[in-house]
Coordinates of C-alpha atoms and ligand atoms in Angstrom, one line a residue:
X56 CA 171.4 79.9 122.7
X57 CA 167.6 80.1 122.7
X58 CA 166.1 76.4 123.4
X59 CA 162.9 76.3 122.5
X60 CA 160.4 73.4 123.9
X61 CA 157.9 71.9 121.6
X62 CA 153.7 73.3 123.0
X63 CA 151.3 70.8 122.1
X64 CA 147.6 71.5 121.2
X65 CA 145.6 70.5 124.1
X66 CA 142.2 69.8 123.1
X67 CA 139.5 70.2 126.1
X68 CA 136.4 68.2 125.8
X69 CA 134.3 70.2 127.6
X70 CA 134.7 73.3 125.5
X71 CA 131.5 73.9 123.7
X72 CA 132.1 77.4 123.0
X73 CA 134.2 80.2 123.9
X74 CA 132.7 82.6 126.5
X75 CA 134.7 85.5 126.8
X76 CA 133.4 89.2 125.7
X77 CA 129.8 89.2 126.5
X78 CA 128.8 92.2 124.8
X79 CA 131.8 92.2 122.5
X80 CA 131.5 89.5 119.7
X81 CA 134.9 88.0 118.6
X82 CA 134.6 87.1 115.0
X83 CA 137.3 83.7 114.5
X84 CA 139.3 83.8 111.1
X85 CA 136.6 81.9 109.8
X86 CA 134.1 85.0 110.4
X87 CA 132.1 83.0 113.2
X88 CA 131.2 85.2 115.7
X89 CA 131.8 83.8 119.6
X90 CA 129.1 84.9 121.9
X91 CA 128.3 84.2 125.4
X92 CA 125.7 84.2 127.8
X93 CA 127.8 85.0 130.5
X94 CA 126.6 88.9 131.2
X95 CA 129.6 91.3 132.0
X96 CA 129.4 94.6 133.6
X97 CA 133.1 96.1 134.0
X98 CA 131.8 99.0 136.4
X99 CA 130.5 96.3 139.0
X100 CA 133.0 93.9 138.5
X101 CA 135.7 96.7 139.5
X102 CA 133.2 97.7 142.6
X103 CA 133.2 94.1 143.7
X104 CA 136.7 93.9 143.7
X105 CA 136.8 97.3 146.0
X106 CA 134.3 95.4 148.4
X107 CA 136.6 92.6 148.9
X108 CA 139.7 94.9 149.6
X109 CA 137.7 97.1 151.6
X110 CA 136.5 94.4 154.2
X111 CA 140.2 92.7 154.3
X112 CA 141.6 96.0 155.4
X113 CA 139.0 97.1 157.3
X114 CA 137.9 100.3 155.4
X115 CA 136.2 103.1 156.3
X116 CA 132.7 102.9 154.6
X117 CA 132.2 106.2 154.1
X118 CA 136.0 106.2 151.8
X119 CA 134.2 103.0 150.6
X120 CA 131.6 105.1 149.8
X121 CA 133.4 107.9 148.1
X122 CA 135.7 105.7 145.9
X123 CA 132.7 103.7 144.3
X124 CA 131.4 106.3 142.1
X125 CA 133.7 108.6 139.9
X126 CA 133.9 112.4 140.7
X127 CA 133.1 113.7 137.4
X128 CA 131.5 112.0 134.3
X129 CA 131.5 113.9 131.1
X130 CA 130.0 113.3 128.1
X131 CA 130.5 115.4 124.5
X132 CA 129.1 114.8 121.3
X133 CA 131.2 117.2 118.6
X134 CA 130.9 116.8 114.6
X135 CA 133.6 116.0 112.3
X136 CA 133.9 116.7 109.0
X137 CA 135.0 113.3 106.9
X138 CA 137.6 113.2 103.9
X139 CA 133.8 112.7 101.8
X140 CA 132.7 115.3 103.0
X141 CA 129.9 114.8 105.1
X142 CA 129.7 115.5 108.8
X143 CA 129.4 112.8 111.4
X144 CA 128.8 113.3 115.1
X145 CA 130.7 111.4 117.5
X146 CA 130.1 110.5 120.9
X147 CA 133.3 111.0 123.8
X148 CA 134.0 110.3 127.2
X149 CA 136.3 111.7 129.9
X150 CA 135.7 110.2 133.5
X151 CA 137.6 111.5 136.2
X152 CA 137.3 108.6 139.0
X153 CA 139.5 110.5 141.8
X154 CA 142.2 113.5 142.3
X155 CA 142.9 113.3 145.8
X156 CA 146.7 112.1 145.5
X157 CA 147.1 114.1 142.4
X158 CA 145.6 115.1 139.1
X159 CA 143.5 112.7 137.1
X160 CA 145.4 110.4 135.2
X161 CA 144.8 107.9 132.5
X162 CA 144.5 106.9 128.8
X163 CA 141.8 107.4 126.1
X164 CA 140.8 104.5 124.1
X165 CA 139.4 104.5 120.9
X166 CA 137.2 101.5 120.4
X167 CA 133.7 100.7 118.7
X168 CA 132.7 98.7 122.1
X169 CA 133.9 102.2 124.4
X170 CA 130.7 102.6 126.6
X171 CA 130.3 104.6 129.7
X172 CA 130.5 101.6 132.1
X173 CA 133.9 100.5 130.8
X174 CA 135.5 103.9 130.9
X175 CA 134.2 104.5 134.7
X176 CA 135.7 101.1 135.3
X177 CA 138.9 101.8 133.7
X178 CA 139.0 105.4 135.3
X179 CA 138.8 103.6 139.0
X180 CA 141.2 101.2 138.3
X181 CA 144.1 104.1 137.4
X182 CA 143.0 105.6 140.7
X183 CA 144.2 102.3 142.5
X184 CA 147.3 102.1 139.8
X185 CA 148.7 105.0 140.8
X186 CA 148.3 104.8 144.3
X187 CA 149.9 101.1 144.1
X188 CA 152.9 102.8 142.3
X189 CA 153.2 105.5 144.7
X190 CA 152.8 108.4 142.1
X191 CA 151.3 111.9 142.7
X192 CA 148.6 111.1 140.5
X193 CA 144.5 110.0 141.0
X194 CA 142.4 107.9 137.9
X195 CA 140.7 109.2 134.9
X196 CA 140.3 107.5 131.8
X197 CA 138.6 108.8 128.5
X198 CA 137.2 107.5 125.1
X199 CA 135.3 107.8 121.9
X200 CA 133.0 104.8 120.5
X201 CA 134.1 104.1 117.2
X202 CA 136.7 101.8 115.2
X203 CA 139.9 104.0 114.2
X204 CA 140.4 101.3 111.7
X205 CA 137.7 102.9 109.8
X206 CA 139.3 106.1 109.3
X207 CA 142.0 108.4 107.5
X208 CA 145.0 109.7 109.0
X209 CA 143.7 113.1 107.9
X210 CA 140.3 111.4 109.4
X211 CA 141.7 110.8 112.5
X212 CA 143.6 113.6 113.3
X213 CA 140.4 115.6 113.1
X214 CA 138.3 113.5 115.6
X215 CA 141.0 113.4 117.9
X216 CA 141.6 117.0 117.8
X217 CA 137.7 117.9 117.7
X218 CA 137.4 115.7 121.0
X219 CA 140.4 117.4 122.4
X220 CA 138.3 121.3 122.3
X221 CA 135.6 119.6 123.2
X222 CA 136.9 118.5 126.3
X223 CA 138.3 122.2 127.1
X224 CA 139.0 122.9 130.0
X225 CA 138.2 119.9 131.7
X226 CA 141.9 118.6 130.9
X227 CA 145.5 120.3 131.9
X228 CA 148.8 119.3 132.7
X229 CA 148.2 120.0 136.3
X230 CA 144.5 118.9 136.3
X231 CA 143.9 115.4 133.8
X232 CA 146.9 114.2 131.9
X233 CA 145.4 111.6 129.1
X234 CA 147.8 108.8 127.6
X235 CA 147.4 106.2 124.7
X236 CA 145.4 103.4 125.1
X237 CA 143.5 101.0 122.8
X238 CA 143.4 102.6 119.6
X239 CA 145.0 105.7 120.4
X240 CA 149.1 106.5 119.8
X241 CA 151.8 108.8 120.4
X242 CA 151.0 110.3 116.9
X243 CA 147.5 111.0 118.3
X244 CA 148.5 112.2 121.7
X245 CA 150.9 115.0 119.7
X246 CA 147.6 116.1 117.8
X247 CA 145.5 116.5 121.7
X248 CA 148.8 118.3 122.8
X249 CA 148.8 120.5 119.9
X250 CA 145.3 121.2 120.0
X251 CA 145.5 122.0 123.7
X252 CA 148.2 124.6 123.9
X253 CA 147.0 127.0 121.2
X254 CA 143.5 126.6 122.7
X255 CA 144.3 127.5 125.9
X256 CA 146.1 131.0 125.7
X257 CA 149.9 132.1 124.9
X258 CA 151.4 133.1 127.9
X259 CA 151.4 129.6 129.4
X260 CA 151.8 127.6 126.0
X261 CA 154.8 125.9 126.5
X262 CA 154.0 124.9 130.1
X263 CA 151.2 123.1 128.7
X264 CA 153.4 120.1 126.9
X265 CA 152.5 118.2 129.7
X266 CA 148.7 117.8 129.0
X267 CA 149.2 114.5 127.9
X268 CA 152.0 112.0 128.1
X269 CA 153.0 109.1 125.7
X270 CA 153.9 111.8 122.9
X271 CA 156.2 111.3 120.7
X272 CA 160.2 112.0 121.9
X273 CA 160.3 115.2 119.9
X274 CA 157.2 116.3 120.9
X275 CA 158.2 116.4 124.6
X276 CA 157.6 112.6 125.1
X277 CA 160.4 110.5 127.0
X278 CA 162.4 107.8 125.7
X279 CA 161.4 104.8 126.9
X280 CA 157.2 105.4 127.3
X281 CA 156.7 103.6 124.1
X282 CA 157.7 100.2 125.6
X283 CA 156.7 100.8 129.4
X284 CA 153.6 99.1 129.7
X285 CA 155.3 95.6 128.2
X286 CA 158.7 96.6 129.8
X287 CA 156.3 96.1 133.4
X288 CA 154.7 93.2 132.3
X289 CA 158.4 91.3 131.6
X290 CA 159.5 93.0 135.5
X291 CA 156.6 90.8 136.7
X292 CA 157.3 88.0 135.2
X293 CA 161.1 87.8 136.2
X294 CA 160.1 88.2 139.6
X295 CA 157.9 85.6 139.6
X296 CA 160.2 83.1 137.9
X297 CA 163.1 84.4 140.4
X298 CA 161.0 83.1 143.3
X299 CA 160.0 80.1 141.9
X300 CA 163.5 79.3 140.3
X301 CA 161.9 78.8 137.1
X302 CA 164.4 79.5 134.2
X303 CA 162.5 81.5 131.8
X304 CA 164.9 80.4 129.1
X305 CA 163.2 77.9 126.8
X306 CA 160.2 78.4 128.4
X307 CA 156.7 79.0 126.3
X308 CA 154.2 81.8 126.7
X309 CA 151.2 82.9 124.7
X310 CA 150.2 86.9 124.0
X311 CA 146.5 87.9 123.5
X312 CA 146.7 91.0 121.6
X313 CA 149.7 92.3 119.6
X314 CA 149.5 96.1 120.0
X315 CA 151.2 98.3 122.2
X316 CA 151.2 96.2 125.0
X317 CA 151.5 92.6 123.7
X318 CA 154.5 93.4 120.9
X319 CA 156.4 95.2 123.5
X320 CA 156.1 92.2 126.8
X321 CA 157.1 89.7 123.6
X322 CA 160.1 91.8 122.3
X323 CA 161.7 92.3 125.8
X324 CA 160.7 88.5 127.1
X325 CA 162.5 87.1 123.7
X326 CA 165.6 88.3 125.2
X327 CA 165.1 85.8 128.1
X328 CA 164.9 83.4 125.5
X329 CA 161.2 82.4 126.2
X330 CA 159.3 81.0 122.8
X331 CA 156.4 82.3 121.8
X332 CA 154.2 79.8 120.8
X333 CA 150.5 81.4 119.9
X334 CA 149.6 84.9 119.3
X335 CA 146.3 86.5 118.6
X336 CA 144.4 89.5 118.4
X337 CA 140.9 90.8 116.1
X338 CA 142.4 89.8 113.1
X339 CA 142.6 86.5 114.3
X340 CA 144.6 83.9 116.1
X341 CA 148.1 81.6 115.4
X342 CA 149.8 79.1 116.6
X343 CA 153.7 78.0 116.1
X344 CA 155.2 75.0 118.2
X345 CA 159.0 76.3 117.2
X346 CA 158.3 80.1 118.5
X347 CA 157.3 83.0 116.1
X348 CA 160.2 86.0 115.6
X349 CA 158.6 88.7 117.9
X350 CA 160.2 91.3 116.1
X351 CA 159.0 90.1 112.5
X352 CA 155.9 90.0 113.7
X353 CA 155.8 93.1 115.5
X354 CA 156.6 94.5 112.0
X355 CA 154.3 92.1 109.9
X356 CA 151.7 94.1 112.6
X357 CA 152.7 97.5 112.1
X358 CA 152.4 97.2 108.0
X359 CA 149.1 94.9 107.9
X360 CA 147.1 96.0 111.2
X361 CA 147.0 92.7 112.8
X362 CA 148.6 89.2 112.7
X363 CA 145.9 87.6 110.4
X364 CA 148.6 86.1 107.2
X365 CA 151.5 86.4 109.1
X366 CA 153.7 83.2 106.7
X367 CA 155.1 81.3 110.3
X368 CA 152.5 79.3 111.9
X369 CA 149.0 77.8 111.5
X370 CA 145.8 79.4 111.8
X371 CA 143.9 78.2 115.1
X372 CA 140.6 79.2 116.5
X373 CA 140.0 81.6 119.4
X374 CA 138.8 78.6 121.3
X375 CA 141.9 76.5 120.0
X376 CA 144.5 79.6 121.4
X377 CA 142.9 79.2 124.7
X378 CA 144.1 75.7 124.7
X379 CA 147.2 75.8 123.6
X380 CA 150.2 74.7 126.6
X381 CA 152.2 77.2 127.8
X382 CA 154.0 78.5 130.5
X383 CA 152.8 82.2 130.5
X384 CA 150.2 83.6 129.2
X385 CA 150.0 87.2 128.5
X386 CA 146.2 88.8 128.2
X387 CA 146.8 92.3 126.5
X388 CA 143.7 92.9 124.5
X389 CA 140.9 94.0 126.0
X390 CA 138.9 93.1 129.5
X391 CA 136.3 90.2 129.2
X392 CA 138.2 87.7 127.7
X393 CA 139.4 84.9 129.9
X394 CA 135.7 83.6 131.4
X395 CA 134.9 80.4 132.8
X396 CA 135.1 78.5 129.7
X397 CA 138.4 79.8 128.9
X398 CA 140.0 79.2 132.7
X399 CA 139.0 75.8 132.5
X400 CA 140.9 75.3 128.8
X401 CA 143.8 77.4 129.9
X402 CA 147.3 75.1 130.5
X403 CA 149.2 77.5 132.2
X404 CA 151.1 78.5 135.2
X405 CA 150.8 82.3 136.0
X406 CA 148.6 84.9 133.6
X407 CA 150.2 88.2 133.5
X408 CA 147.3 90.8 132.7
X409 CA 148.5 93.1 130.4
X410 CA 145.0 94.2 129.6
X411 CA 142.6 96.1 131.6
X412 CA 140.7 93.1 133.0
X413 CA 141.1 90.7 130.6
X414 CA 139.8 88.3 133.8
X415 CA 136.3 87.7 134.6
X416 CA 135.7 86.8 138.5
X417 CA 134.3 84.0 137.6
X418 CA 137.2 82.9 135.3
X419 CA 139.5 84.3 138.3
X420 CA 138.4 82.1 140.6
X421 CA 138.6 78.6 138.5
X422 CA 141.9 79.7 137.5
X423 CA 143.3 80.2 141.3
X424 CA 141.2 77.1 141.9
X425 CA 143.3 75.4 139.5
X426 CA 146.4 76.9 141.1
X427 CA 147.3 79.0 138.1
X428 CA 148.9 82.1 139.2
X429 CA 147.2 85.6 138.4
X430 CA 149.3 89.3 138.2
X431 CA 146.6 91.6 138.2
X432 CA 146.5 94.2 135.5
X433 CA 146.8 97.3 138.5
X434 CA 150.1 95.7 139.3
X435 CA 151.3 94.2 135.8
X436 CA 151.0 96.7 133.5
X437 CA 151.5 99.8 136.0
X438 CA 154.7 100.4 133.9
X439 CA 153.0 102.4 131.4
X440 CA 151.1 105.3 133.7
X441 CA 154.8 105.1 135.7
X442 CA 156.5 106.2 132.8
X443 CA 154.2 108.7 132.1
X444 CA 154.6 110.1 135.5
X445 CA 158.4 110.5 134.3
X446 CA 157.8 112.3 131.5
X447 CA 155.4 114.6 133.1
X448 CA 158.3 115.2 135.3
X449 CA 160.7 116.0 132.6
X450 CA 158.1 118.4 131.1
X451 CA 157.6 120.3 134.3
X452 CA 161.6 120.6 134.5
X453 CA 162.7 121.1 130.9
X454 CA 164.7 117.5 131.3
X455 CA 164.8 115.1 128.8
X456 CA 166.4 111.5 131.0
X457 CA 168.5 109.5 129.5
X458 CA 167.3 105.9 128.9
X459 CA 169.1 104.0 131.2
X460 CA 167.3 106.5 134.0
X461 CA 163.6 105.6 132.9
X462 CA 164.6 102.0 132.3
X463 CA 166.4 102.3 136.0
X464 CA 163.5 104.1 137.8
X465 CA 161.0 101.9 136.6
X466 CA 162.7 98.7 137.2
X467 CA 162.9 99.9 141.0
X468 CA 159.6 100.5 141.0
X469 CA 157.8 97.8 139.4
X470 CA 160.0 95.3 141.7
X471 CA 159.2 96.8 144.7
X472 CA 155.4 97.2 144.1
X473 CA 155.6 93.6 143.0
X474 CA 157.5 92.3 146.6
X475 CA 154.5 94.6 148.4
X476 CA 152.0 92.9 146.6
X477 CA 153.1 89.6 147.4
X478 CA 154.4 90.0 150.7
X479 CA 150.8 91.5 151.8
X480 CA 148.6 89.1 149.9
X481 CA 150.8 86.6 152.2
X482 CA 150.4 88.1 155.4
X483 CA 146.4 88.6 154.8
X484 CA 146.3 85.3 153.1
X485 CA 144.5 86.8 149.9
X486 CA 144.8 86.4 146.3
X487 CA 147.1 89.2 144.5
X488 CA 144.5 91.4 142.6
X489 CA 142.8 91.5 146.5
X490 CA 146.6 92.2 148.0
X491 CA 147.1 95.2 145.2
X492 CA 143.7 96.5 146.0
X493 CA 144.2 96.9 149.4
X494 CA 147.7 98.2 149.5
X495 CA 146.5 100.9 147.1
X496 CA 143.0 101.5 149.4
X497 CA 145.1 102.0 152.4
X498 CA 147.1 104.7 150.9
X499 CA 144.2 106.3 149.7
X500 CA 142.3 105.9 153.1
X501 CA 145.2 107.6 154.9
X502 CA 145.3 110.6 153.0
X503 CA 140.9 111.0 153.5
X504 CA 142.2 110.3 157.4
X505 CA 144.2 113.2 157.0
X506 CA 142.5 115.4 155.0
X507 CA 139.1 114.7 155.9
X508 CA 136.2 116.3 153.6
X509 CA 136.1 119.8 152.4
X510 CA 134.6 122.0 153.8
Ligands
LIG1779 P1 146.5 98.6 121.2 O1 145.4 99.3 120.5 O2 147.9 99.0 120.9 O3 146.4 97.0 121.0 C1 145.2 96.4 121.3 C2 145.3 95.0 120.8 O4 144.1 94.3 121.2 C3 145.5 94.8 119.3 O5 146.4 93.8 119.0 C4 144.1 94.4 118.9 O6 144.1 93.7 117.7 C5 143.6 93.6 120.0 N1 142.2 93.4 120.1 C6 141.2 94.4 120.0 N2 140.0 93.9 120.0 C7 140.2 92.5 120.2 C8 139.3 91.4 120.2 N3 138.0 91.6 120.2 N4 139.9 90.2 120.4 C9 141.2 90.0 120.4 N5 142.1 91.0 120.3 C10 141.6 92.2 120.2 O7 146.2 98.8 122.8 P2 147.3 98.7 124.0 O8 147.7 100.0 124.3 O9 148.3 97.6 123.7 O10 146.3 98.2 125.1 C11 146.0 96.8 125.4 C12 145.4 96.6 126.8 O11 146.4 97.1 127.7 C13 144.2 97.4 127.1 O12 143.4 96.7 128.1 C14 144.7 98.7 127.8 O13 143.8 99.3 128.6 C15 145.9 98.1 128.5 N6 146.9 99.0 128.9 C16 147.6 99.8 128.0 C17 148.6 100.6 128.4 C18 149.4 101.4 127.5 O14 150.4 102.0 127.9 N7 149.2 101.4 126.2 C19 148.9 100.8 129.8 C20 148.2 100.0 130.7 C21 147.2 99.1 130.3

């Protein structure tokens, strides 16, 4: 029986205006565009929070030294022919961050707002992610700066394949593996797949299917993959309530961003009988006291590219969401969006970042201040790259697990980083992002003890 308990609308005096997304304007079902003063830099956000870790454990600087800047930074500009026509030149991104405990790992995003700072910060923070999680892999992370919304399948298809030859040789199943990410799909990482084994010679073609992971299942993809990423998020959160004896049935929680992520961590966390209660993502924002169906929306999503008009609920302001009560909230949008402004209106007991620092420091800080719990996004949505770690596996081996495996493996896994987090952030007495941070640092400082620098 799912009870469901009634969230109120909590209206904050003191916010003027919302303050998340400096550089990224959020535009508010009634068109109004939300802008902050607030400046944001992702890249030096993600240093400072290497600088903290570092002096808590003690770091080598010259590791220090070595981690703070990316390996490799490329940047490719191909042309693309248009349905129309006409020929339009787009601008990508791979950065690799680090491949000392493996190759370089992580997702391309496809995004208007993609810049070179982000993906360097994004690229850094799957080097951490992976060494949190214990896989073989270092951080890379990739892009192209435009909105996919824009385009034709046929459109689409074209870019992403383009991007793909453009990138060469700088990718490889044994070199950088990319993923899905904002924007990007399974669909699309079939077309980079495709693209990569009949570009790179026939001998080794089928040992290239693991170029990319996050394909589709008949592609060489692994059950499971789809819903990884939200599948972690909901093993975080039932660790949290299991220490805290908090019954998550009844309970309320709130999702920022309905795509990959968000849907998934509300489909899974409906079976605990939790109620969502407001929902939003660039289409706009909604609110529903009695607790939207996560699966009808998740389809109402899928056909109409966002939850703007979905018939259950009202439509509420992005500074209105940020107010709403719950007991979780779930950020799985983008980074930037819970600043100041938004910590303050937030009423909340844990935030569960789903998103690629959806936090700002400052908004961090007021948060903890008001003890409001955060899981940082290198722990909480570690699921997805874990996953794809499994299905590289199953490439390399000609397997295919079963689902109760993946589900298995990565339930064992996200638990256990979870207890390390903790348990560390409460023998250094530190806040969780710092505790993942320096678990992750120590790993990777052990292996440059090691290893030292070639030659
Ligand atoms: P997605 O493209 O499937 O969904 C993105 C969601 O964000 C959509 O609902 C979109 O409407 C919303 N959004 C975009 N711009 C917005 C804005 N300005 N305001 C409010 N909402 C906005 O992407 P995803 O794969 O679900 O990724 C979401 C976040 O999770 C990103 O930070 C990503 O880096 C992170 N992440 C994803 C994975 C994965 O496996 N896909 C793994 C780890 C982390």
């Amino acid at each position: 029986m799912r009870r469901v308990q009634k969230a109120p609308l909590h209206r904050v005096p003191e916010l003027g205006s919302a303050t998340g997304n400096a550089r990224k304007p959020i535009v508010s079902r009634k068109g109004s565009t939300l802008m902050s003063t607030e400046r944001y830099e992702f890249f030096q956000v993600i240093q400072g929070y290497l600088k903290t870790a570092a002096r808590v454990i003690n770091m080598d600087p010259t590791v220090e030294q070595i981690l703070a800047q990316p390996r490799n930074e490329i940047i490719v500009h191909f042309p693309v022919r248009m349905d129309s026509g006409e020929i339009k030149v787009f601008k990508g991104y791979r950065i690799q961050h680090s491949n000392l405990l493996g190759p370089f790992k992580g997702g391309i995003r496809y995004h208007e707002s993609v810049t070179l700072d982000d993906v360097k910060a994004l690229a850094a923070m799957m080097t951490w992610k992976c060494a949190l999680m214990r896989l073989p892999f270092g951080g890379g992370k990739g892009g192209i700066k435009f909105n996919p919304r824009e385009h034709t399948q046929s459109e689409l298809q074209r870019i992403t394949r383009r991007f793909t030859h453009a990138l060469g040789g700088n990718i490889g199943p044994e070199y950088d593996i990319p993923a899905p990410d904002v924007g990007t799909n399974a669909q699309m990482m079939a077309w980079i797949m495709d693209t990569y084994m009949n570009t790179v010679g026939h001998v080794n073609k089928q040992a290239n299917r693991g170029v990319v992971t996050g394909k589709p299942v008949h592609s060489g993809g692994t059950v499971g993959r789809e819903k990884a990423t939200g599948q972690g998020v909901v093993h975080c959160i039932t660790e949290w309530a299991r220490a805290r004896r908090f019954n998550l049935e009844g309970c309320t929680y709130v999702v920022q961003g309905f795509g990959n992520v968000g849907s998934n961590a509300a489909t899974i966390l409906s079976k605990y009988g939790a109620s969502l209660v407001a929902v939003g993502d660039h289409t706009g924002y909604l609110y529903n006291p009695e607790g939207f169906n996560e699966h009808k929306l998740t389809e109402w999503v899928r056909e109409h590219k966002g939850v703007a008009g979905y018939p259950s609920g009202k439509t509420i302001t992005r500074e209105e969401f940020f107010q709403v009560k719950s007991d979780i909230f779930i950020p799985a949008a983008l980074e930037n969006q819970v600043g100041v402004a938004e910590a303050k209106a937030l009423d909340t007991k844990v935030i569960v970042e789903g998103a690629n620092g959806p936090c700002t420091p400052d908004g961090e800080k007021v948060l903890l201040d008001r003890g409001i719990t955060v899981i940082p996004d290198v722990l909480a949505n570690s699921g997805g790259v874990t996953v794809s770690y499994y299905e590289w596996v199953q490439n390399k081996r000609s397997e295919s697990w079963e689902i109760d495996e993946v589900d298995h493996r990565l339930e064992t896994a996200m638990k256990r980083s979870y207890h390390e987090v903790v348990d560390f952030a409460q023998s250094k007495n530190v806040d969780l992002r710092t505790a993942a941070y320096g678990i992750a640092l120590q790993r990777i400082e052990a292996v440059y003890r090691e290893r030292d620098i070639f030659p």
